[in-house]
Short mmCIF file of C-alpha atoms in Angstrom, two decimals:
data_model
loop_
_atom_site.label_atom_id
_atom_site.label_comp_id
_atom_site.label_asym_id
_atom_site.label_seq_id
_atom_site.Cartn_x
_atom_site.Cartn_y
_atom_site.Cartn_z
CA UNK A 1 -16.51 7.99 -8.78
CA UNK A 2 -14.34 4.33 -8.27
CA UNK A 3 -16.80 1.49 -7.06
CA UNK A 4 -16.46 -1.91 -6.73
CA UNK A 5 -17.94 -3.87 -8.80
CA UNK A 6 -19.32 -7.59 -8.94
CA UNK A 7 -20.40 -10.40 -11.19
CA UNK A 8 -22.62 -12.25 -11.98
CA UNK A 9 -25.13 -9.92 -10.44
CA UNK A 10 -27.36 -13.42 -9.92
CA UNK A 11 -26.32 -17.24 -10.32
CA UNK A 12 -28.16 -20.29 -10.03
CA UNK A 13 -26.55 -23.48 -9.33
CA UNK A 14 -27.52 -26.99 -8.72
CA UNK A 15 -25.66 -28.37 -5.05
CA UNK A 16 -23.00 -29.84 -5.05
CA UNK A 17 -21.65 -27.77 -8.25
CA UNK A 18 -18.49 -25.15 -8.23
CA UNK A 19 -19.10 -21.54 -8.83
CA UNK A 20 -17.00 -18.68 -8.46
CA UNK A 21 -17.82 -15.03 -7.93
CA UNK A 22 -16.18 -12.54 -8.95
CA UNK A 23 -15.48 -8.86 -7.35
CA UNK A 24 -13.50 -5.82 -9.04
CA UNK A 25 -12.24 -3.87 -6.06
CA UNK A 26 -11.35 -0.16 -6.36
CA UNK A 27 -8.06 0.25 -7.73
CA UNK A 28 -5.78 1.65 -5.04
CA UNK A 29 -7.24 -0.48 -2.44
CA UNK A 30 -5.04 -3.05 -0.47
CA UNK A 31 -7.68 -4.64 1.96
CA UNK A 32 -10.40 -6.62 0.27
CA UNK A 33 -13.22 -8.84 2.07
CA UNK A 34 -16.32 -10.93 1.03
CA UNK A 35 -19.52 -11.14 3.36
CA UNK A 36 -22.52 -12.87 2.86
CA UNK A 37 -26.41 -12.04 3.74
CA UNK A 38 -28.83 -14.99 3.90
CA UNK A 39 -32.27 -13.77 3.38
CA UNK A 40 -33.46 -12.25 6.31
CA UNK A 41 -30.64 -12.51 8.41
CA UNK A 42 -27.73 -9.59 9.30
CA UNK A 43 -24.55 -9.36 7.22
CA UNK A 44 -21.81 -11.69 7.93
CA UNK A 45 -18.00 -11.76 7.72
CA UNK A 46 -16.65 -14.22 5.28
CA UNK A 47 -13.31 -13.51 5.04
CA UNK A 48 -10.50 -10.80 4.58
CA UNK A 49 -7.40 -10.60 1.84
CA UNK A 50 -4.21 -8.40 2.10
CA UNK A 51 -0.94 -8.42 0.51
CA UNK A 52 -2.13 -11.70 -1.69
CA UNK A 53 -2.99 -13.81 1.42
CA UNK A 54 -6.07 -14.48 3.74
CA UNK A 55 -5.53 -12.10 6.82
CA UNK A 56 -8.37 -13.47 8.85
CA UNK A 57 -11.84 -15.40 8.32
CA UNK A 58 -15.09 -16.52 10.16
CA UNK A 59 -15.57 -19.94 11.04
CA UNK A 60 -18.28 -19.98 8.21
CA UNK A 61 -14.91 -19.78 5.55
CA UNK A 62 -14.38 -23.67 5.99
CA UNK A 63 -12.52 -25.43 3.52
CA UNK A 64 -15.25 -25.46 0.74
CA UNK A 65 -14.42 -21.66 0.77
CA UNK A 66 -11.16 -20.29 -1.14
CA UNK A 67 -10.11 -16.86 -2.44
CA UNK A 68 -8.07 -15.48 -4.87
CA UNK A 69 -6.46 -12.48 -6.47
CA UNK A 70 -5.65 -14.25 -9.97
CA UNK A 71 -4.34 -10.75 -11.90
CA UNK A 72 -4.09 -7.29 -10.52
CA UNK A 73 -7.31 -6.24 -10.61
CA UNK A 74 -10.15 -9.29 -9.93
CA UNK A 75 -10.72 -11.03 -6.44
CA UNK A 76 -12.81 -13.91 -6.72
CA UNK A 77 -14.75 -16.16 -4.16
CA UNK A 78 -14.94 -20.08 -4.95
CA UNK A 79 -17.09 -22.08 -3.36
CA UNK A 80 -16.24 -25.77 -4.15
CA UNK A 81 -19.25 -27.89 -4.16
CA UNK A 82 -22.25 -25.63 -3.15
CA UNK A 83 -24.96 -26.48 -0.28
CA UNK A 84 -28.56 -25.45 -0.34
CA UNK A 85 -27.36 -23.26 2.85
CA UNK A 86 -25.11 -21.34 0.52
CA UNK A 87 -28.03 -19.80 -1.09
CA UNK A 88 -27.31 -15.78 -0.17
CA UNK A 89 -26.56 -12.63 -1.50
CA UNK A 90 -22.37 -12.38 -1.32
CA UNK A 91 -20.90 -8.98 -1.01
CA UNK A 92 -17.50 -7.76 -2.07
CA UNK A 93 -15.68 -4.80 -0.24
CA UNK A 94 -12.41 -3.08 -0.32
CA UNK A 95 -10.68 -0.42 1.52
CA UNK A 96 -7.69 1.39 1.22
CA UNK A 97 -5.65 0.70 4.27
CA UNK A 98 -5.83 0.07 7.63
CA UNK A 99 -9.46 -1.08 9.58
CA UNK A 100 -9.93 2.55 10.40
CA UNK A 101 -10.71 2.92 6.92
CA UNK A 102 -14.20 3.23 5.36
CA UNK A 103 -15.32 0.00 3.51
CA UNK A 104 -16.79 0.25 0.04
CA UNK A 105 -19.36 -2.40 -1.05
CA UNK A 106 -19.90 -3.89 -4.33
CA UNK A 107 -23.57 -4.06 -5.34
CA UNK A 108 -23.41 -7.91 -4.49
CA UNK A 109 -23.99 -11.38 -6.61
CA UNK A 110 -27.61 -13.32 -5.25
CA UNK A 111 -26.76 -16.95 -5.40
CA UNK A 112 -29.29 -19.61 -5.40
CA UNK A 113 -28.14 -23.14 -4.70
CA UNK A 114 -31.15 -25.65 -5.83
CA UNK B 1 -26.06 -11.64 23.46
CA UNK B 2 -25.36 -10.07 20.07
CA UNK B 3 -21.91 -7.96 20.42
CA UNK B 4 -23.96 -5.08 18.12
CA UNK B 5 -27.81 -4.50 18.69
CA UNK B 6 -29.98 -1.90 17.04
CA UNK B 7 -33.42 -0.58 17.45
CA UNK B 8 -35.98 -0.43 16.30
CA UNK B 9 -35.82 -3.36 14.21
CA UNK B 10 -39.11 -1.42 12.30
CA UNK B 11 -39.66 2.24 11.57
CA UNK B 12 -42.71 3.59 10.28
CA UNK B 13 -42.07 7.71 9.44
CA UNK B 14 -44.45 10.38 7.98
CA UNK B 15 -42.70 12.50 5.31
CA UNK B 16 -40.80 15.44 7.47
CA UNK B 17 -40.11 13.73 10.76
CA UNK B 18 -37.44 13.41 12.44
CA UNK B 19 -35.91 9.78 12.87
CA UNK B 20 -33.81 8.43 15.08
CA UNK B 21 -32.10 4.78 14.96
CA UNK B 22 -30.07 3.42 18.08
CA UNK B 23 -27.02 1.25 18.00
CA UNK B 24 -25.74 -0.35 21.11
CA UNK B 25 -22.39 -2.32 21.04
CA UNK B 26 -21.18 -4.69 23.84
CA UNK B 27 -17.27 -5.05 22.64
CA UNK B 28 -14.27 -2.43 22.42
CA UNK B 29 -14.70 -1.11 18.64
CA UNK B 30 -12.18 1.31 16.72
CA UNK B 31 -14.94 2.63 14.96
CA UNK B 32 -18.73 2.63 14.29
CA UNK B 33 -20.21 2.27 10.91
CA UNK B 34 -23.27 3.19 9.32
CA UNK B 35 -24.66 1.95 6.23
CA UNK B 36 -27.54 2.01 4.28
CA UNK B 37 -28.79 -1.22 2.45
CA UNK B 38 -31.15 -0.30 -0.61
CA UNK B 39 -34.32 -2.30 -1.26
CA UNK B 40 -32.48 -3.61 -4.34
CA UNK B 41 -29.85 -5.20 -1.61
CA UNK B 42 -26.87 -2.55 -2.19
CA UNK B 43 -24.76 -1.34 0.61
CA UNK B 44 -23.33 1.74 0.34
CA UNK B 45 -21.07 3.38 3.68
CA UNK B 46 -23.03 6.80 5.19
CA UNK B 47 -20.64 7.03 8.46
CA UNK B 48 -17.39 5.65 10.09
CA UNK B 49 -16.92 7.45 13.44
CA UNK B 50 -14.88 6.85 16.28
CA UNK B 51 -15.63 9.87 18.45
CA UNK B 52 -18.30 12.82 18.34
CA UNK B 53 -20.46 13.40 15.94
CA UNK B 54 -20.59 13.66 11.70
CA UNK B 55 -23.20 15.06 9.45
CA UNK B 56 -23.85 14.95 6.23
CA UNK B 57 -26.63 16.40 4.55
CA UNK B 58 -29.82 15.42 6.52
CA UNK B 59 -27.69 12.64 8.19
CA UNK B 60 -26.06 12.97 11.67
CA UNK B 61 -24.34 10.05 13.15
CA UNK B 62 -22.85 10.89 16.94
CA UNK B 63 -21.03 8.08 19.08
CA UNK B 64 -20.94 7.89 22.88
CA UNK B 65 -17.91 5.74 23.57
CA UNK B 66 -18.11 5.66 27.30
CA UNK B 67 -21.99 4.28 26.88
CA UNK B 68 -21.03 2.03 23.93
CA UNK B 69 -23.58 3.73 21.94
CA UNK B 70 -24.24 5.54 18.83
CA UNK B 71 -27.42 7.18 17.08
CA UNK B 72 -28.38 7.67 13.40
CA UNK B 73 -30.57 10.79 13.07
CA UNK B 74 -32.09 11.77 10.07
CA UNK B 75 -33.73 15.23 9.74
CA UNK B 76 -36.68 16.19 7.12
CA UNK B 77 -37.11 12.58 6.08
CA UNK B 78 -38.02 11.98 2.87
CA UNK B 79 -39.58 8.64 1.05
CA UNK B 80 -36.41 8.30 -0.46
CA UNK B 81 -34.53 7.67 2.95
CA UNK B 82 -36.79 4.07 2.80
CA UNK B 83 -34.06 1.78 3.25
CA UNK B 84 -32.32 -0.60 6.04
CA UNK B 85 -30.07 1.04 8.03
CA UNK B 86 -27.24 -1.22 9.80
CA UNK B 87 -24.93 -0.36 12.27
CA UNK B 88 -21.72 -2.24 12.11
CA UNK B 89 -18.54 -2.15 14.31
CA UNK B 90 -14.82 -2.36 13.52
CA UNK B 91 -13.22 -4.51 16.73
CA UNK B 92 -10.57 -3.15 18.57
CA UNK B 93 -8.38 -6.01 18.31
CA UNK B 94 -7.40 -5.19 14.84
CA UNK B 95 -9.48 -7.29 12.86
CA UNK B 96 -10.90 -5.33 9.92
CA UNK B 97 -13.90 -7.66 9.77
CA UNK B 98 -16.91 -5.88 10.34
CA UNK B 99 -19.69 -6.92 12.90
CA UNK B 100 -23.07 -6.27 11.90
CA UNK B 101 -25.93 -5.28 13.55
CA UNK B 102 -29.51 -6.52 12.30
CA UNK B 103 -30.38 -3.43 10.63
CA UNK B 104 -33.28 -0.92 11.23
CA UNK B 105 -35.92 -1.22 8.43
CA UNK B 106 -37.06 2.45 7.61
CA UNK B 107 -40.34 3.32 5.78
CA UNK B 108 -41.19 6.78 4.91
CA UNK B 109 -44.62 7.51 3.65
CA UNK B 110 -45.41 10.49 2.04
#
């Protein structure tokens, strides 16, 4: 069964460093999402992406964040200068078409900023 | 007030018990999602529903649009059902982002 994959599974970085989290959505899906979950808190929406551009973003998704689909398969989230509070589990998800479609989640990348 | 509220926050059951997890929402939705988060952190979509009832194996999800309430039921619970169950809403504004509840941590004891 097709699945969303994410790399790396864990990343430890120093405050102020740039990190790139990678996702490979399901191949025929058109909508891509990033969510994050700070330890012990609920999952929060960051950004959605469709047709090679951001379709919506939350207030969390400030200028330190960017997303890109550099080729036909990868979808990346870049954090330009990490802060301690960026430590969280980051989930990528994809869906086939509209907002009435099931979103399929990747296994997550656990980011720890020291 | 949170847009999506779940109860209970924590639930401990004995193997074989019938389990109900509740979700209330205060906003207009196009669909309500039930998700399962495993102890390792991975999230699996269980159901997406906009009306009525859906069943998959021992899991049943219902929604009452007028009351803005949904329930997830697990029949004949098993220790492998132990996980966090999360309700999330797709808003009716056309936004695709999901708005998540805080989750219900279920522990099923043998």
